[in-house]
Coordinates of N, CA and C in Angstrom, one line a residue:
E1 N 97.7 132.1 146.3 CA 99.0 132.4 145.8 C 100.1 132.3 146.8
H2 N 99.8 132.7 148.1 CA 100.8 132.6 149.2 C 101.1 131.2 149.4
L3 N 100.2 130.3 149.4 CA 100.5 128.9 149.7 C 101.3 128.3 148.6
I4 N 101.0 128.7 147.3 CA 101.8 128.1 146.2 C 103.3 128.6 146.3
R5 N 103.4 129.9 146.6 CA 104.8 130.5 146.7 C 105.5 129.8 147.8
S6 N 104.8 129.6 148.9 CA 105.5 128.9 150.1 C 105.9 127.5 149.7
A7 N 105.0 126.8 149.0 CA 105.4 125.4 148.6 C 106.6 125.4 147.6
Q8 N 106.8 126.5 146.9 CA 107.9 126.6 146.0 C 109.2 127.0 146.7
G9 N 109.1 127.2 148.0 CA 110.3 127.5 148.8 C 110.5 129.0 148.9
H10 N 109.5 129.8 148.6 CA 109.6 131.3 148.7 C 108.8 131.8 149.9
E11 N 108.7 131.1 151.0 CA 107.9 131.5 152.1 C 108.3 132.8 152.7
K12 N 109.6 133.2 152.6 CA 110.1 134.4 153.2 C 109.8 135.6 152.3
D13 N 109.6 135.4 151.0 CA 109.3 136.6 150.2 C 107.9 136.5 149.6
A14 N 107.1 135.5 150.0 CA 105.7 135.4 149.5 C 104.8 136.4 150.3
S15 N 103.9 137.0 149.5 CA 102.9 137.9 150.1 C 101.5 137.7 149.5
C16 N 100.5 137.8 150.3 CA 99.2 137.7 149.8 C 98.5 139.0 149.6
V17 N 99.4 140.1 149.7 CA 98.9 141.5 149.4 C 99.3 141.8 148.0
H18 N 98.3 142.3 147.2 CA 98.6 142.8 145.9 C 99.5 144.0 145.9
P19 N 100.5 144.0 145.0 CA 101.5 145.1 145.0 C 100.9 146.5 144.9
S20 N 99.8 146.7 144.2 CA 99.2 148.0 144.1 C 98.5 148.4 145.4
D21 N 97.9 147.4 146.1 CA 97.3 147.7 147.4 C 98.4 148.1 148.4
Y22 N 99.5 147.3 148.4 CA 100.6 147.6 149.3 C 101.2 149.0 149.0
A23 N 101.4 149.4 147.7 CA 101.9 150.7 147.4 C 100.9 151.8 147.9
K24 N 99.6 151.6 147.7 CA 98.7 152.6 148.2 C 98.8 152.8 149.7
R25 N 98.9 151.7 150.5 CA 99.0 151.8 151.9 C 100.3 152.5 152.3
Q26 N 101.4 152.2 151.6 CA 102.7 152.9 151.9 C 102.6 154.4 151.6
V27 N 102.0 154.8 150.5 CA 101.9 156.2 150.2 C 101.1 156.9 151.3
Q28 N 100.0 156.3 151.7 CA 99.2 156.9 152.8 C 100.0 156.9 154.1
F29 N 100.7 155.9 154.4 CA 101.5 155.8 155.7 C 102.6 156.9 155.7
V30 N 103.3 157.1 154.5 CA 104.4 158.1 154.5 C 103.8 159.5 154.5
R31 N 102.7 159.7 153.8 CA 102.0 161.0 153.8 C 101.6 161.4 155.3
E32 N 101.0 160.5 156.0 CA 100.5 160.7 157.3 C 101.7 160.9 158.3
S33 N 102.8 160.1 158.1 CA 103.9 160.1 159.0 C 104.7 161.4 158.8
V34 N 104.9 161.8 157.6 CA 105.7 163.0 157.3 C 104.9 164.3 157.5
F35 N 103.7 164.3 157.0 CA 102.9 165.6 157.0 C 101.8 165.6 158.1
G36 N 101.6 164.5 158.7 CA 100.5 164.4 159.7 C 99.2 164.3 159.0
R37 N 98.1 164.4 159.7 CA 96.8 164.3 159.1 C 96.2 165.6 158.7
S38 N 96.9 166.3 157.8 CA 96.5 167.6 157.4 C 95.3 167.6 156.4
P39 N 94.4 168.5 156.6 CA 93.3 168.6 155.6 C 93.7 169.2 154.3
M40 N 95.0 169.7 154.2 CA 95.5 170.2 152.9 C 95.6 169.2 151.9
T41 N 95.0 169.4 150.7 CA 95.1 168.4 149.7 C 95.7 168.9 148.4
L42 N 96.4 170.0 148.5 CA 97.0 170.7 147.3 C 98.1 169.9 146.7
G43 N 98.0 169.5 145.4 CA 99.1 168.9 144.7 C 100.0 169.9 144.0
T44 N 101.0 169.4 143.3 CA 101.9 170.4 142.6 C 101.2 171.1 141.5
L45 N 100.2 170.6 140.9 CA 99.4 171.3 139.9 C 98.2 172.0 140.5
G46 N 97.7 171.4 141.6 CA 96.5 172.0 142.2 C 95.6 170.9 142.8
E47 N 94.3 171.1 142.9 CA 93.4 170.1 143.4 C 92.2 170.0 142.6
L48 N 91.7 168.8 142.5 CA 90.5 168.5 141.7 C 89.3 168.4 142.7
Q49 N 88.3 169.3 142.5 CA 87.1 169.3 143.3 C 86.0 168.7 142.5
I50 N 85.3 167.7 143.1 CA 84.2 167.0 142.4 C 83.0 167.3 143.2
S51 N 82.0 167.8 142.6 CA 80.7 168.2 143.3 C 79.5 167.9 142.4
G52 N 78.3 168.1 143.0 CA 77.1 167.9 142.2 C 77.0 166.4 141.7
I53 N 77.4 165.5 142.6 CA 77.5 164.1 142.2 C 76.2 163.4 142.3
S54 N 75.8 162.7 141.3 CA 74.6 161.9 141.3 C 74.7 160.7 140.3
G55 N 73.9 159.7 140.6 CA 73.8 158.6 139.7 C 72.4 158.4 139.2
K56 N 72.2 157.8 138.1 CA 70.8 157.5 137.6 C 70.8 156.1 137.0
D57 N 69.7 155.4 137.3 CA 69.4 154.1 136.7 C 70.6 153.1 136.8
L58 N 71.2 153.1 138.0 CA 72.3 152.2 138.3 C 71.8 150.8 138.3
A59 N 72.7 149.9 138.0 CA 72.4 148.5 138.0 C 72.1 148.0 139.5
N60 N 71.2 147.1 139.6 CA 70.9 146.5 140.9 C 71.7 145.2 141.1
K61 N 72.7 145.3 141.9 CA 73.6 144.1 142.2 C 73.2 143.3 143.4
D62 N 72.1 143.7 144.1 CA 71.8 143.1 145.4 C 70.6 142.2 145.3
G63 N 70.1 141.8 144.1 CA 69.0 140.9 144.0 C 67.6 141.5 144.0
L64 N 66.6 140.6 144.0 CA 65.3 141.1 143.8 C 64.7 141.8 145.1
L65 N 65.1 141.4 146.3 CA 64.6 141.9 147.5 C 65.3 143.1 148.1
D66 N 66.3 143.6 147.4 CA 67.2 144.6 147.9 C 67.6 145.5 146.7
A67 N 68.2 146.6 147.0 CA 68.8 147.5 145.9 C 70.2 147.8 146.2
S68 N 71.0 148.2 145.2 CA 72.4 148.5 145.4 C 72.6 149.6 146.4
D69 N 73.7 149.6 147.1 CA 74.2 150.6 148.0 C 75.3 151.3 147.4
P70 N 75.1 152.3 146.5 CA 76.2 152.9 145.7 C 77.1 153.9 146.5
Y71 N 78.3 154.0 146.0 CA 79.2 155.0 146.4 C 80.1 155.3 145.2
L72 N 80.7 156.5 145.1 CA 81.6 156.8 144.0 C 83.0 156.9 144.5
R73 N 83.9 156.3 143.8 CA 85.4 156.4 144.2 C 86.0 157.2 143.0
V74 N 86.8 158.2 143.4 CA 87.6 159.0 142.4 C 89.0 158.6 142.6
S75 N 89.7 158.2 141.6 CA 91.1 157.8 141.7 C 92.0 158.6 140.7
V76 N 93.1 159.0 141.2 CA 94.2 159.6 140.3 C 95.5 159.0 140.8
G77 N 96.1 158.3 139.9 CA 97.4 157.6 140.3 C 97.1 156.7 141.5
L78 N 97.8 156.8 142.6 CA 97.7 155.9 143.7 C 96.7 156.5 144.7
M79 N 96.2 157.7 144.5 CA 95.3 158.3 145.4 C 93.8 158.1 145.1
N80 N 93.0 158.0 146.1 CA 91.6 157.9 145.8 C 90.8 158.5 147.0
V81 N 89.6 159.0 146.7 CA 88.6 159.5 147.7 C 87.3 158.9 147.3
E82 N 86.4 158.8 148.3 CA 85.1 158.2 148.1 C 84.0 159.0 148.7
T83 N 82.8 158.9 148.1 CA 81.6 159.5 148.7 C 81.1 158.5 149.8
P84 N 80.2 159.0 150.7 CA 79.6 158.1 151.6 C 78.7 157.1 150.8
V85 N 78.3 156.0 151.4 CA 77.4 155.0 150.8 C 76.0 155.5 151.0
V86 N 75.2 155.4 149.9 CA 73.8 155.7 149.9 C 73.1 154.3 149.9
R87 N 72.3 154.0 150.9 CA 71.7 152.7 151.1 C 70.5 152.5 150.2
D88 N 70.4 151.4 149.6 CA 69.2 150.9 148.8 C 68.7 152.0 147.8
N89 N 69.5 152.5 146.9 CA 69.1 153.5 146.0 C 69.8 153.4 144.7
L90 N 69.0 153.3 143.6 CA 69.6 153.2 142.2 C 69.7 154.5 141.5
N91 N 69.2 155.6 142.2 CA 69.3 157.0 141.7 C 69.9 157.9 142.8
P92 N 71.1 157.7 143.3 CA 71.6 158.4 144.4 C 72.0 159.8 144.1
T93 N 72.0 160.7 145.1 CA 72.6 162.0 145.0 C 73.4 162.2 146.3
W94 N 74.6 162.7 146.1 CA 75.5 162.9 147.2 C 75.6 164.4 147.5
D95 N 75.4 164.8 148.7 CA 75.5 166.2 149.1 C 76.9 166.4 149.7
C96 N 77.9 166.2 148.9 CA 79.3 166.3 149.4 C 80.2 166.8 148.3
E97 N 81.4 167.2 148.6 CA 82.4 167.6 147.7 C 83.6 166.7 147.9
L98 N 84.1 166.1 146.9 CA 85.4 165.4 147.0 C 86.5 166.2 146.5
V99 N 87.7 166.1 147.2 CA 88.9 166.8 146.8 C 90.0 165.9 146.7
I100 N 90.8 165.9 145.6 CA 91.9 165.1 145.4 C 93.1 165.9 144.8
P101 N 94.3 165.7 145.3 CA 95.4 166.5 144.7 C 95.8 166.0 143.3
I102 N 96.2 167.0 142.5 CA 96.7 166.7 141.1 C 98.1 167.1 141.1
N103 N 99.0 166.2 140.7 CA 100.4 166.5 140.6 C 100.9 166.6 139.2
E104 N 102.1 167.1 139.0 CA 102.7 167.2 137.6 C 102.7 165.9 136.9
H105 N 103.1 164.8 137.6 CA 103.2 163.5 136.9 C 101.8 163.0 136.5
H106 N 100.7 163.6 136.9 CA 99.4 163.1 136.6 C 98.9 163.7 135.2
Q107 N 99.6 164.6 134.6 CA 99.2 165.3 133.4 C 99.0 164.3 132.3
A108 N 99.7 163.3 132.2 CA 99.6 162.3 131.1 C 98.6 161.2 131.4
G109 N 98.0 161.3 132.7 CA 97.1 160.2 133.1 C 95.7 160.6 133.0
S110 N 94.8 159.9 133.8 CA 93.4 160.1 133.8 C 92.8 160.1 135.2
V111 N 91.7 160.6 135.3 CA 90.9 160.5 136.6 C 89.8 159.5 136.3
L112 N 89.8 158.5 137.2 CA 88.8 157.4 137.1 C 87.7 157.6 138.1
L113 N 86.5 157.8 137.6 CA 85.3 157.9 138.5 C 84.6 156.6 138.4
S114 N 84.7 155.8 139.5 CA 84.1 154.5 139.4 C 83.0 154.3 140.5
M115 N 81.8 153.8 140.0 CA 80.7 153.6 140.9 C 80.7 152.2 141.4
W116 N 80.4 152.0 142.7 CA 80.5 150.7 143.4 C 79.3 150.5 144.2
D117 N 78.9 149.2 144.3 CA 77.8 148.8 145.2 C 78.5 148.2 146.5
F118 N 78.3 148.9 147.6 CA 78.9 148.5 148.9 C 78.2 147.2 149.4
D119 N 79.0 146.2 149.7 CA 78.5 145.0 150.3 C 79.0 144.9 151.8
S120 N 78.1 145.1 152.7 CA 78.5 145.1 154.1 C 78.9 143.7 154.7
V121 N 78.3 142.7 154.2 CA 78.6 141.3 154.6 C 79.4 140.6 153.6
K122 N 80.7 140.9 153.6 CA 81.6 140.4 152.6 C 81.7 138.8 152.5
A123 N 81.5 138.2 153.6 CA 81.5 136.7 153.7 C 80.4 136.1 152.9
I124 N 79.3 136.8 152.8 CA 78.1 136.3 152.0 C 78.1 136.8 150.6
R125 N 78.2 138.1 150.5 CA 78.1 138.7 149.2 C 79.4 139.0 148.4
G126 N 80.5 138.7 149.1 CA 81.8 138.9 148.4 C 82.2 140.4 148.4
A127 N 83.1 140.8 147.6 CA 83.7 142.1 147.5 C 82.6 143.1 146.9
D128 N 82.8 144.3 147.1 CA 81.9 145.3 146.5 C 81.9 145.1 145.0
D129 N 80.7 145.3 144.4 CA 80.4 145.1 143.0 C 80.6 146.4 142.2
A130 N 81.2 146.3 141.0 CA 81.4 147.4 140.1 C 80.1 147.8 139.5
L131 N 79.8 149.1 139.5 CA 78.6 149.6 138.8 C 78.9 150.4 137.6
G132 N 80.1 150.4 137.2 CA 80.6 151.1 136.0 C 81.5 152.2 136.3
H133 N 82.1 152.8 135.3 CA 83.1 153.9 135.5 C 83.2 154.8 134.3
I134 N 83.8 155.9 134.5 CA 84.1 156.9 133.5 C 85.5 157.4 133.7
K135 N 86.3 157.5 132.6 CA 87.6 158.1 132.7 C 87.6 159.4 132.0
V136 N 88.3 160.4 132.7 CA 88.5 161.7 132.2 C 90.0 162.0 132.2
E137 N 90.5 162.4 131.0 CA 91.9 162.7 130.9 C 92.2 164.0 131.7
V138 N 93.4 164.0 132.4 CA 93.8 165.1 133.2 C 94.0 166.3 132.2
S139 N 94.5 166.0 131.0 CA 94.8 167.0 130.0 C 93.5 167.7 129.6
R140 N 92.4 167.0 129.6 CA 91.1 167.6 129.3 C 90.7 168.6 130.4
L141 N 91.0 168.2 131.7 CA 90.6 169.1 132.8 C 91.5 170.3 132.8
L142 N 92.8 170.2 132.3 CA 93.7 171.3 132.2 C 93.2 172.3 131.2
A143 N 92.5 171.8 130.1 CA 92.0 172.7 129.0 C 90.6 173.2 129.3
T144 N 89.8 172.4 130.0 CA 88.4 172.8 130.2 C 88.0 172.6 131.7
S145 N 88.0 173.6 132.5 CA 87.6 173.5 133.8 C 86.8 174.7 134.2
P146 N 85.6 174.6 134.8 CA 85.0 173.3 135.2 C 84.5 172.5 134.0
L147 N 84.5 171.2 134.3 CA 84.0 170.2 133.3 C 82.7 169.6 133.9
E148 N 81.6 169.9 133.1 CA 80.3 169.4 133.5 C 80.0 168.0 132.9
L149 N 79.9 167.0 133.7 CA 79.5 165.7 133.2 C 78.0 165.5 133.5
T150 N 77.2 165.5 132.5 CA 75.7 165.4 132.7 C 75.2 164.1 132.1
Q151 N 74.7 163.2 133.0 CA 74.2 161.9 132.7 C 75.0 161.2 131.7
V152 N 76.3 161.1 132.0 CA 77.2 160.4 131.1 C 77.1 158.9 131.4
P153 N 76.9 158.1 130.3 CA 76.7 156.6 130.5 C 78.0 156.0 131.2
L154 N 77.7 155.2 132.2 CA 78.9 154.4 132.8 C 79.3 153.3 131.8
Q155 N 80.6 153.1 131.8 CA 81.2 152.1 130.9 C 81.2 150.8 131.6
E156 N 81.2 149.7 130.7 CA 81.3 148.3 131.1 C 80.1 147.8 132.0
V157 N 79.0 148.5 131.8 CA 77.7 148.0 132.5 C 76.6 148.3 131.5
S158 N 75.5 147.6 131.8 CA 74.3 147.7 130.9 C 73.5 148.9 131.2
S159 N 73.6 149.5 132.4 CA 72.8 150.7 132.7 C 73.5 151.5 133.7
G160 N 73.2 152.8 133.8 CA 73.7 153.7 134.8 C 74.4 154.9 134.1
K161 N 74.1 156.1 134.8 CA 74.7 157.3 134.3 C 75.2 158.1 135.5
L162 N 76.2 159.0 135.2 CA 76.8 159.8 136.2 C 76.7 161.2 135.9
T163 N 76.4 162.0 136.9 CA 76.4 163.5 136.7 C 77.4 164.0 137.8
A164 N 78.3 164.9 137.4 CA 79.2 165.5 138.4 C 79.9 166.8 137.7
T165 N 80.3 167.6 138.6 CA 81.1 168.8 138.1 C 82.6 168.6 138.6
L166 N 83.5 168.7 137.7 CA 84.9 168.5 138.0 C 85.6 169.9 137.8
Q167 N 86.2 170.4 138.9 CA 86.8 171.7 138.8 C 88.2 171.6 139.3
L168 N 89.2 171.9 138.4 CA 90.6 171.8 138.7 C 91.0 173.2 139.1
R169 N 91.4 173.3 140.4 CA 91.9 174.6 140.9 C 93.4 174.5 140.9
R170 N 94.0 175.3 140.0 CA 95.4 175.3 139.7 C 96.2 176.1 140.8
V171 N 97.4 175.7 141.0 CA 98.3 176.3 141.9 C 98.7 177.7 141.3
T172 N 98.6 178.7 142.1 CA 99.0 180.0 141.7 C 100.2 180.5 142.4
A173 N 101.0 181.2 141.7 CA 102.3 181.7 142.3 C 101.9 182.8 143.3
L174 N 102.7 182.8 144.4 CA 102.4 183.8 145.5 C 103.1 185.1 145.2

């Protein structure tokens, strides 16, 4: 795309960075520049804690001699957090808790829990492979928290299930 825009005479305003990737980096840069690298993750509505995370019967995207290296990415708006990668495992369990801020403007949106296969050698295997996802409306979390997801089938894949507990901790007045 950059080459085409340059050939059209737009070399000064051509970019090979996707606008959403650029926006995500800018949000992170501003947050770190203004607030520093604070462990505080509280949003204007509160914070979403994701725990008890596991996958079952995930698709194998690494061929016959290898198994997928899954990780879970949780996204809300332009923010996302990820579990560590579990090597060669189609039934992973993560012993960690993810925390992501929830803000007022997220109320009409959703939380995307997407499973990925990490590919360490991008030149050979390409980008990380999608292993499916689940969307949970923020309004559902506001009404029902904690929300227990128990072996919920992943969407847009032939196999794979996700188990996790989503707890929205609301901001309380002091």
